[in-house]
Coordinates of C-alpha atoms in Angstrom, one line a residue:
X1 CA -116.7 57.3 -35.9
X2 CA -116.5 59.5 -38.9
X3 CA -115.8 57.9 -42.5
X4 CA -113.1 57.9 -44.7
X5 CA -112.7 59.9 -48.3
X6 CA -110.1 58.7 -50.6
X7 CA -109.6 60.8 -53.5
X8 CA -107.8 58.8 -56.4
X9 CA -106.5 59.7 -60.0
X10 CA -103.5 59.5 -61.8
X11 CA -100.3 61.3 -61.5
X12 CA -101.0 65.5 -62.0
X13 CA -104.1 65.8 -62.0
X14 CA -104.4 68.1 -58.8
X15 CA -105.3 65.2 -56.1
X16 CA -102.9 67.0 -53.6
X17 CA -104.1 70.6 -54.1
X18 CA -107.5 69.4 -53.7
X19 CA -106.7 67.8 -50.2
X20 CA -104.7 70.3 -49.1
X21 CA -107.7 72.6 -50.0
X22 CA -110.0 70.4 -48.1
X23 CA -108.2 70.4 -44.7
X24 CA -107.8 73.8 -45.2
X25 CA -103.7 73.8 -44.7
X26 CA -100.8 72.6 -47.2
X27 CA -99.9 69.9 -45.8
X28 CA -99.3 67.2 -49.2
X29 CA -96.3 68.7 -51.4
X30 CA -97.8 70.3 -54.8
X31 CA -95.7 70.2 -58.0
X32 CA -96.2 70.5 -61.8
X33 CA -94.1 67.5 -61.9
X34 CA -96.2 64.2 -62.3
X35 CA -95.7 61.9 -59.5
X36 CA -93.9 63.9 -57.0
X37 CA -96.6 62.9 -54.3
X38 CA -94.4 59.9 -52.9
X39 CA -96.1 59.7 -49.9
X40 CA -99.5 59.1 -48.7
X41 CA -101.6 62.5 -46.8
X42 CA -104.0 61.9 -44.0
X43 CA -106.6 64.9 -43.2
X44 CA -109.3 65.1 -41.0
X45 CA -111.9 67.7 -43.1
X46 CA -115.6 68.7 -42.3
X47 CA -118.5 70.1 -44.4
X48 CA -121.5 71.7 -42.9
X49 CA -120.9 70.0 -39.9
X50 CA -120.2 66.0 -41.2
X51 CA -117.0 65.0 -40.2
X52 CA -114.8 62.6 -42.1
X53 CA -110.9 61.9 -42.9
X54 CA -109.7 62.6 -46.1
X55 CA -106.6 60.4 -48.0
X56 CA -104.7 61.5 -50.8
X57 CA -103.6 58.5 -52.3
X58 CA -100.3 59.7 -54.4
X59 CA -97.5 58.1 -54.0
X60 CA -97.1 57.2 -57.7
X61 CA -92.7 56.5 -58.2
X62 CA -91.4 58.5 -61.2
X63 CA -90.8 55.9 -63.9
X64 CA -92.0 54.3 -66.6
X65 CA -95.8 54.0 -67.9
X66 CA -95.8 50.1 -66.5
X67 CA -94.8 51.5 -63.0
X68 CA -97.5 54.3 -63.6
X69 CA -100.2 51.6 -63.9
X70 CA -99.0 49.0 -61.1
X71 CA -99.2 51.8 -58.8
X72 CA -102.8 53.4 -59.6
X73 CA -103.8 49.2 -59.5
X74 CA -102.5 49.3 -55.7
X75 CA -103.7 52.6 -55.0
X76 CA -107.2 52.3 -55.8
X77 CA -108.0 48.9 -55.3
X78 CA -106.7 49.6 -52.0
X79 CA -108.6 53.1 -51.9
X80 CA -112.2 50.8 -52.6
X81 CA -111.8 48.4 -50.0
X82 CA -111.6 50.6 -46.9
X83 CA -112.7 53.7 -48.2
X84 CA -116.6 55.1 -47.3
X85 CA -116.6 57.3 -50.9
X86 CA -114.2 57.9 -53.0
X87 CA -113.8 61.3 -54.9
X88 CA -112.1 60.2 -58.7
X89 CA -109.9 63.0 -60.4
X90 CA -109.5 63.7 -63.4
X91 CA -107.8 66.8 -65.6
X92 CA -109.8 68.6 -68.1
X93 CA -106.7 69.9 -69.6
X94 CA -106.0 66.4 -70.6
X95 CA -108.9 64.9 -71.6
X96 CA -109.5 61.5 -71.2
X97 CA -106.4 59.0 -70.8
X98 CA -106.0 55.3 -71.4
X99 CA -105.3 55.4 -67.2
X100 CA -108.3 57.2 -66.8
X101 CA -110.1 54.3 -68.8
X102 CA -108.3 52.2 -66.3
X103 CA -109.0 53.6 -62.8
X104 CA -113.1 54.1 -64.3
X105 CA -113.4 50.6 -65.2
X106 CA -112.5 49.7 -61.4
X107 CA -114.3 52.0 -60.1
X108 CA -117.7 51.4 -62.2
X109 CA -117.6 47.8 -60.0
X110 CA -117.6 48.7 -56.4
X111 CA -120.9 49.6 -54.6
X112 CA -119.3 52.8 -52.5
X113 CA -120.5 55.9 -53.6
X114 CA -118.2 57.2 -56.8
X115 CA -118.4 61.2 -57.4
X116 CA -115.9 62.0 -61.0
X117 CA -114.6 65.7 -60.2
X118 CA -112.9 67.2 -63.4
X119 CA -110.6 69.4 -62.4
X120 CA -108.7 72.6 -63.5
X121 CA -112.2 73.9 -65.0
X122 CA -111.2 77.1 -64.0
X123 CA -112.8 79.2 -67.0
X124 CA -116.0 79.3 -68.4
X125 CA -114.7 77.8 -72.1
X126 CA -113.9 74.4 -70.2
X127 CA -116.9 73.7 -68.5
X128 CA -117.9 72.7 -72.3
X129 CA -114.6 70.5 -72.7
X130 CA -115.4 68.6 -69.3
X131 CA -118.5 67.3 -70.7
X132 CA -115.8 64.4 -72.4
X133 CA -115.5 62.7 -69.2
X134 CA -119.2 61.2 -69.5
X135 CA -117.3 58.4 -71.6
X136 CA -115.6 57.2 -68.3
X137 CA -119.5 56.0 -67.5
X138 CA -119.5 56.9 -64.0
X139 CA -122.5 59.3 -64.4
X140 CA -122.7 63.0 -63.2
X141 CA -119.3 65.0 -63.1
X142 CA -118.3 68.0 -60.9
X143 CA -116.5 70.4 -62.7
X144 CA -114.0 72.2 -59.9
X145 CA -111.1 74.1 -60.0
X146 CA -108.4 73.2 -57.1
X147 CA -106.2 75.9 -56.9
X148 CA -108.8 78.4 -56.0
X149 CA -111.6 76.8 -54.9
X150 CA -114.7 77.1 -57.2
X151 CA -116.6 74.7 -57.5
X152 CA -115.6 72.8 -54.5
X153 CA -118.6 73.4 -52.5
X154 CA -121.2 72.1 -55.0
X155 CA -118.7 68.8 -54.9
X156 CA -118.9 68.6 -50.9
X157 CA -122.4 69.0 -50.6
X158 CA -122.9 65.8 -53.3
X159 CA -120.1 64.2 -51.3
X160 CA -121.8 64.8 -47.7
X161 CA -125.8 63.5 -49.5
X162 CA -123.7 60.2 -50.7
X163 CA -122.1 59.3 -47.8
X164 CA -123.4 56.7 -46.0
X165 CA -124.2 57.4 -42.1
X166 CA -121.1 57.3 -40.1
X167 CA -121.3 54.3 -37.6
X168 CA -120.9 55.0 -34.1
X169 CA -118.5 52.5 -32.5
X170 CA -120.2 50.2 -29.6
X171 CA -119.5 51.7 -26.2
X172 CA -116.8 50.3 -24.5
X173 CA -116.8 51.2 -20.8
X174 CA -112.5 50.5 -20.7
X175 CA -110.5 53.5 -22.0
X176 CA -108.6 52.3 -25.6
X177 CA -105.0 52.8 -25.8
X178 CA -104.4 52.6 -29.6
X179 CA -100.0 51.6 -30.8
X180 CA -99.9 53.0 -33.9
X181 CA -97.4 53.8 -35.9
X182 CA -95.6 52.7 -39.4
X183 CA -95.4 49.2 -40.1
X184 CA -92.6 47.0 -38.6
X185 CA -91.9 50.0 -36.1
X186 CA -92.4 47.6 -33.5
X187 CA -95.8 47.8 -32.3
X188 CA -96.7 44.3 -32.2
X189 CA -93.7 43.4 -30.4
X190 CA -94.4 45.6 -27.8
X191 CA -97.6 44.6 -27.0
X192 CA -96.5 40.9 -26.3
X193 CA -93.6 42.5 -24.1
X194 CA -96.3 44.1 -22.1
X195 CA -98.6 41.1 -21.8
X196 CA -95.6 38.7 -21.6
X197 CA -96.8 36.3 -24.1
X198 CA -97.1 35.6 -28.3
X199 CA -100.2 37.1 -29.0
X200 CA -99.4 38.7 -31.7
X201 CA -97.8 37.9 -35.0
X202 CA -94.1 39.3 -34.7
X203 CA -91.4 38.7 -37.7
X204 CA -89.4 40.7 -39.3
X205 CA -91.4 41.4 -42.5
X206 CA -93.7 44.3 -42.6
X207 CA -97.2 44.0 -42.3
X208 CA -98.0 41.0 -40.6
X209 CA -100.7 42.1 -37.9
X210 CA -103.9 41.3 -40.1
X211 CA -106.6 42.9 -37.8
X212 CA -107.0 45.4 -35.0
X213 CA -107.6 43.3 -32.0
X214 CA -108.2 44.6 -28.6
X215 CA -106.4 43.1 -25.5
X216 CA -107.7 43.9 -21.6
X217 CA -104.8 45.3 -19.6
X218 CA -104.1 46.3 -16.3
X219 CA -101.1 48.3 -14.9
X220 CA -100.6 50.6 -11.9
X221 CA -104.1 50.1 -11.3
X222 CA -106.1 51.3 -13.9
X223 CA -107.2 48.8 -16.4
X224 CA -107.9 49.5 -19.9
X225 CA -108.1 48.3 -23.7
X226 CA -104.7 48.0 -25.6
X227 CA -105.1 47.7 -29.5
X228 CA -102.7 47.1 -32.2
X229 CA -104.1 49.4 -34.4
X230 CA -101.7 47.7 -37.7
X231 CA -104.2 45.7 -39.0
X232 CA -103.0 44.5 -42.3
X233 CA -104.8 42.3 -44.1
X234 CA -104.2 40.2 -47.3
X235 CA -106.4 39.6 -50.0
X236 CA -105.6 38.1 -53.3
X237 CA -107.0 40.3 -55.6
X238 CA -105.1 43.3 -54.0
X239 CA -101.6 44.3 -54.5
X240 CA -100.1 44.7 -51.6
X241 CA -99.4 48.0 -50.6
X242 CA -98.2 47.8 -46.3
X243 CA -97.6 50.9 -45.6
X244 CA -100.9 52.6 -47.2
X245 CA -103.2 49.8 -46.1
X246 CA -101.8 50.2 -42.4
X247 CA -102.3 54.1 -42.1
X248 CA -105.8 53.3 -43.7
X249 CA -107.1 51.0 -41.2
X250 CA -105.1 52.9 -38.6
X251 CA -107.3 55.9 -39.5
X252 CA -110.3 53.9 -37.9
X253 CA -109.0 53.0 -35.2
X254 CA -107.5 56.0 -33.9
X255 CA -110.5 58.4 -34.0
X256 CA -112.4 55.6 -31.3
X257 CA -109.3 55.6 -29.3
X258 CA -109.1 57.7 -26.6
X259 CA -104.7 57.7 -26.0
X260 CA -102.4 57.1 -29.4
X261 CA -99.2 55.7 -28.7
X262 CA -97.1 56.1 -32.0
X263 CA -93.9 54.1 -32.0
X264 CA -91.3 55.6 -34.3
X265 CA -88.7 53.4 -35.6
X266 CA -85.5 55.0 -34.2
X267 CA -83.2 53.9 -37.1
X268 CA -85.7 55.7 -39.1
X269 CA -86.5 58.4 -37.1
X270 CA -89.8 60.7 -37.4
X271 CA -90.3 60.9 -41.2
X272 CA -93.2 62.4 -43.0
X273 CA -95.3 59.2 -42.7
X274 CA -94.9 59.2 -38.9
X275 CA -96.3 62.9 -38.7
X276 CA -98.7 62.3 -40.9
X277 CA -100.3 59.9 -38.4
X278 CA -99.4 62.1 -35.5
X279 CA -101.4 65.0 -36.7
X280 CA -104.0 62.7 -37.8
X281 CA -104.0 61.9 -33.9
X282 CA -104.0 65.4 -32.9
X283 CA -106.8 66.3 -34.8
X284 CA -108.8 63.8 -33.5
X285 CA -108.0 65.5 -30.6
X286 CA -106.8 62.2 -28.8
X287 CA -104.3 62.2 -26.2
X288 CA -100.6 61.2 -27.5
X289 CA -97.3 59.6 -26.2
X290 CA -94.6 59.4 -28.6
X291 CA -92.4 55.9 -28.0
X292 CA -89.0 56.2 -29.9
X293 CA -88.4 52.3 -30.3
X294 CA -85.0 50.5 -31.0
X295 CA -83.3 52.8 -29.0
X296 CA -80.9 50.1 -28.4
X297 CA -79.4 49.8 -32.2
X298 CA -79.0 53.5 -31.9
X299 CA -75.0 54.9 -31.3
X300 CA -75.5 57.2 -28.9
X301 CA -73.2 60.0 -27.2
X302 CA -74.7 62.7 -24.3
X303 CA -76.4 64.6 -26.4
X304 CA -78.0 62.1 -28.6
X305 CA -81.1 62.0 -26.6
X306 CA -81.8 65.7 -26.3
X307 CA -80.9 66.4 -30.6
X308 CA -83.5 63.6 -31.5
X309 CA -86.1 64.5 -29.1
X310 CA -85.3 68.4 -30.6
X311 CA -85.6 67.3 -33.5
X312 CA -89.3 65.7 -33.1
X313 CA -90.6 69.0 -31.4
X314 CA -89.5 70.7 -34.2
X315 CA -91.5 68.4 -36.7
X316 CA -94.5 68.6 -34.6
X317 CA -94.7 72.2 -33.8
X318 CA -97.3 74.0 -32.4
X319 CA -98.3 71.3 -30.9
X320 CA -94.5 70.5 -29.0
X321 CA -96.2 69.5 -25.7
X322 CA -96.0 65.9 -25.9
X323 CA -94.3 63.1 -23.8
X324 CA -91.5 61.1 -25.8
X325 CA -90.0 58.3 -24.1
X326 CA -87.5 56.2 -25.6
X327 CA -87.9 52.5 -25.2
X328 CA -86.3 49.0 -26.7
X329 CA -89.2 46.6 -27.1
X330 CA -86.4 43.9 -27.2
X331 CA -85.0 44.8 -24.2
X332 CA -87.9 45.8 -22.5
X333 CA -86.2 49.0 -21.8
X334 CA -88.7 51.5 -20.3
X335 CA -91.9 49.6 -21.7
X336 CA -93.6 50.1 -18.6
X337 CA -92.6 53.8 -18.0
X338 CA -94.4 54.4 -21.6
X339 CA -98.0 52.8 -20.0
X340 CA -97.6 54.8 -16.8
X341 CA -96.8 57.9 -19.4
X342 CA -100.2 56.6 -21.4
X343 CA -102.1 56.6 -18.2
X344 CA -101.2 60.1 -17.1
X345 CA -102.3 61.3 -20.6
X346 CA -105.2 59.8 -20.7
X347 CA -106.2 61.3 -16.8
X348 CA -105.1 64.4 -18.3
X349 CA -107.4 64.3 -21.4
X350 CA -110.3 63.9 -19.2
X351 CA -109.6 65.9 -15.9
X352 CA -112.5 68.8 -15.5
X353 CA -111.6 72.0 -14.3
X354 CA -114.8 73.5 -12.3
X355 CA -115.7 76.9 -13.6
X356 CA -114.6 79.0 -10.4
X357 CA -111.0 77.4 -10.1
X358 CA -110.9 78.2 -14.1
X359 CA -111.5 82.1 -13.9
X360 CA -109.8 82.2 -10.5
X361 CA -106.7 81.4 -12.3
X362 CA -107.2 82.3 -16.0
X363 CA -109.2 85.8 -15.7
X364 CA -105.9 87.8 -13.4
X365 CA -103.8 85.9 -16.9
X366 CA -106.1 88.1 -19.2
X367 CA -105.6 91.1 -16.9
X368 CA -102.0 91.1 -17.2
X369 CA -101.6 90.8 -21.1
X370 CA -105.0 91.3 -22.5
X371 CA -105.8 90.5 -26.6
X372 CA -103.7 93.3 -28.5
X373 CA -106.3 95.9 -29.9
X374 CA -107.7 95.3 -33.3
X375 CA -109.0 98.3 -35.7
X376 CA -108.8 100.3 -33.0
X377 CA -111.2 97.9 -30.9
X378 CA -110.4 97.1 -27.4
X379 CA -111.2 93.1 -26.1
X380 CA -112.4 92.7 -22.7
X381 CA -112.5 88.8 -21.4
X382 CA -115.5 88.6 -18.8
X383 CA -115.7 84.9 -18.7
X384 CA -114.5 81.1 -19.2
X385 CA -115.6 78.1 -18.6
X386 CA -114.6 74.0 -19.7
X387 CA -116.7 72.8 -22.5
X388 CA -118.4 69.5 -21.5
X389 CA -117.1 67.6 -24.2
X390 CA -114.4 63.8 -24.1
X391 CA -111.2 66.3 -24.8
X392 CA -110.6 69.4 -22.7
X393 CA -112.2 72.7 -24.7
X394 CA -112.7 75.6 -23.3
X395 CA -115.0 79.0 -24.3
X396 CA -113.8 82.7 -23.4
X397 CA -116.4 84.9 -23.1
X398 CA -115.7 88.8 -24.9
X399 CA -117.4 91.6 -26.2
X400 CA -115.7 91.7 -29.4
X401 CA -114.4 87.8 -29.8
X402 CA -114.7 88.7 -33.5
X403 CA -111.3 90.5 -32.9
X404 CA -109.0 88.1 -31.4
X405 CA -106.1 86.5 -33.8
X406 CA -104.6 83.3 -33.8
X407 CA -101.6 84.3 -31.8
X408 CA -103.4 85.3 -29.3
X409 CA -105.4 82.1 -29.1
X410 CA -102.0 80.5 -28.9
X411 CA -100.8 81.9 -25.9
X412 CA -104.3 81.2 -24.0
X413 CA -103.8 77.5 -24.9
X414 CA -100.0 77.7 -24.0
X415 CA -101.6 79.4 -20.3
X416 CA -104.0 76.4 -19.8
X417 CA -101.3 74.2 -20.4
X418 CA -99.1 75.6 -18.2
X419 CA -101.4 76.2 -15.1
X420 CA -103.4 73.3 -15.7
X421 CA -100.8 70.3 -17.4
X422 CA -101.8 69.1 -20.3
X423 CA -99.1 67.8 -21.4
X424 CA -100.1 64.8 -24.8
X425 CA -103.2 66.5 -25.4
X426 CA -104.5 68.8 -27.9
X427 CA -106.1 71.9 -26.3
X428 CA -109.2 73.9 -28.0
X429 CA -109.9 77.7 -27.0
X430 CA -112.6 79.5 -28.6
X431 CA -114.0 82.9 -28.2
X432 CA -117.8 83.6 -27.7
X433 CA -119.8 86.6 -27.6
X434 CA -120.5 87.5 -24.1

C-alpha cells in the first residue's frame, strides 16, 4: 500500500499547480484568485519508481480572514493525522504571513516528515528572498517554481528519502470489495441491506461510519470481503471536516481493494468529489461498478435513465467502459444485481489471456489498421503478450515502439476491450522494443 502526500498552505500560494504538476495532468482548477480551490484533489503520483497519492488540500471558502483561519485549522490538522509526509507551501512573493506562522507552529509538533517548499522562486534574485522562510523553524527549504517545473525534482527526491517505508497490507486470501463514495451517499446502508442486519451505524447525518471494517460475504457463490471504506473518525482536537477525512481514509482503502463500488447520491448526482474518487480508483487500476443510489426519490420520465447515465460517461471519459446500475438501498431495488455486477468485474480484472489466443486475435487487428507512420518511420507489431501482473496489462512488441502516439494506444485498449470484455477495469498497453 503506497502512502499518502498532503501538501498544505494557505490560500494562493500555488498548492494546486504543484499537484496538478505532480500527477502530471490539470486535474485541480488554478486561479489567481485566493481560495477558488473549493474542493479537495486526489492524485496518484510516482518518483523514481516510489508510488504514493497525493492530496491537495484547498478548499479554503472565500470570506473573511476568520474563515481563512478555521479552514487552514481543519485542513491541516486533518492533513497530519492521516497523512505519511506532508509537503508545506509557501509564496516567496509574499514573504512570511501571520497564517504562515500559524500552519508552521502546527506543523513543527507532529512527528511525520515536514519538507517547507517556497514557491514561485522562478528567478535567480528570489532564491536570496526565500532564505526568510527559515523563521517558520521547520529547517531546510526547497525553493521551486510550480508553473514550470524547476526545482521540483530536487523536492521529490527529499520527499521519496523522508518517506517512511510504505506498509504492505497483510494478505488476505478473500477478494475486497471496497463501497466508497461521498459521505451519507448511502454506503453504510447498503451494506446492512446486503447482510440483512444493523451492522453498521446508519443516520441521517454525515459521517458516522468511524472505521473501515471488513465484513465476509457470500453471494452467487463466490465469497468475498465487503468493506465500508467511510471510516470517519472523531477526535476532539480536530475540527471536523466529513467529507475530506472520508476521501482521506478512503484513499487507503481503495488501493488494497481489489473491486470499488462508488455509490453516487442520485439527488446529487456525479459531482467533482465523486470523480475525484473514481479516477483515484482507476488509477489504482482497481476494478469499478458505479451504483447510482436513491434512485427512488428521483422523478423520472423514459429517458431519465439513459441522460444520467450519459451524463456520467461523459464525466469519466476515456475511461467510459464501466457498469452503472441504479439501485434504492431503501428499497432494496437491484442491491443484489450490483454484487453480481461486482463479481463479474472482479472475474474480469483477473481473467488471463494465454499468449497464443492473444496474437491469434490481436495481431490480424494490427494487420488491418496498423500505427499511422511517424517521421516517415513505418511500425511493424511482431508480438503481444499479458503481463503477469493483479490487473490486466499487456506489452506489444515493435521495431520502432518509440513511434507510437497516444491515440493509437487508445484504440489497442478499446480492441482488447472489445474482443476480450473488460468492461469496469482499467486496461494498460505498452509498447516494447522487439
Amino acid at each position: 500500500m503506497s502512502n499518502i502526500v498532503a501538501i498544505v498552505g494557505r490560500p494562493n500560494v500555488g498548492k494546486s499547480t504543484l499537484f496538478n504538476r505532480m500527477i502530471k495532468r490539470r486535474e485541480a482548477i488554478v486561479d489567481a484568485v485566493s481560495g477558488v480551490t473549493r474542493d479537495r484533489h486526489y492524485g496518484k503520483s510516482d518518483w523514481n519508481g516510489r508510488e504514493f497519492s497525493l492530496i491537495d488540500t484547498g478548499g479554503y471558502v472565500v470570506g473573511s480572514d476568520d474563515v481563512f483561519e478555521k479552514e487552514i485549522d481543519k485542513q491541516v490538522e486533518l492533513a497530519i493525522d492521516e497523512a505519511d509526509a506532508i509537503l508545506f507551501v509557501v509564496d516567496v512573493e509574499s514573504g512570511v504571513t501571520g497564517m504562515d506562522e500559524d500552519v508552521a507552529k502546527l506543523l513543527r509538533r507532529v512527528k511525520k516528515p515536514v519538507l517547507l517548499v517556497v514557491n514561485k522562486v522562478d528567478a535567480a534574485n528570489r532564491l536570496h528572498d526565500a532564505a526568510e522562510f527559515y523563521s517558520l523553524g521547520l529547517g531546510e527549504y526547497y525553493p521551486i517554481a510550480s508553473i514550470n517545473g524547476s526545482g521540483t525534482g530536487e523536492m521529490l527526491d527529499a520527499l521519496i528519502e523522508a518517506l517512511p517505508e510504505a506498509v504492505e497490507a497483510e494478505e488476505i486470501t478473500l477478494p475486497r470489495f471496497a463501497v466508497v463514495g461521498r459521505p451519507n451517499a448511502g454506503k453504510s446502508s447498503f451494506i446492512n441491506a446486503l447482510i440483512g442486519k444493523d451492522r453498521y451505524i446508519v443516520t441521517d447525518i454525515a459521517g458516522t461510519t468511524r472505521d473501515s471494517i471488513d465484513t465476509k460475504y457470500n453471494r452467487f457463490g463466490f465469497e468475498f470481503n465487503l468493506v465500508d471504506t467511510a471510516g470517519i473518525r472523531r477526535k476532539a482536537k480536530v475540527k471536523e471536516d466529513l467529507e475530506f477525512y472520508s476521501v482521506m481514509r478512503s484513499v487507503r482503502a481503495i488501493e488494497h481493494s481489489d473491486v470499488c463500488l462508488l455509490i453516487v447520491d442520485a439527488t446529487r448526482g456525479f459531482d467533482s468529489q465523486v470523480q475525484n474518487i473514481f479516477w483515484l480508483a482507476a488509477k489504482n487500476h482497481k476494478g469499478i461498478v458505479i451504483l447510482v443510489n436513491k434512485w427512488d426519490l428521483v422523478e423520472k420520465d423514459t429517458s431519465t435513465v439513459k441522460e444520467f447515465e450519459k451524463h456520467i460517461r461523459s464525466q469519466i471519459e476515456p475511461f467510459t467502459d464501466v457498469p452503472i446500475v441504479f439501485i434504492s438501498v431503501l428499497t432494496k431495488q437491484r442491491i443484489f444485481k450490483a454484487i453480481e455486477t461486482a463479481v463479474e468485474v472482479y472475474q474480469k480484472r483477473t481473467k488471463r489471456i494465454s499468449t497464443s489466443k492473444l496474437n491469434d486475435i490481436m495481431l490480424p487487428i494490427v494487420e488491418r489498421m496498423s500505427p499511422p507512420a511517424y517521421k516517415g518511420k513505418h511500425v511493424k507489431i511482431k508480438f503481444c503478450t499479458q503481463l503477469p501482473t493483479a490487473y490486466p496489462q499487456f506489452a506489444f512488441f515493435a521495431n520502432l515502439p518509440q513511434y507510437v502516439r497516444d491515440p493509437y494506444k487508445r484504440f489497442i485498449e478499446n480492441q482488447l476491450r472489445e474482443q476480450f470484455d473488460f468492461t469496469g477495469v482499467p486496461v494498460t498497453v505498452y509498447f516494447r522494443k522487439k
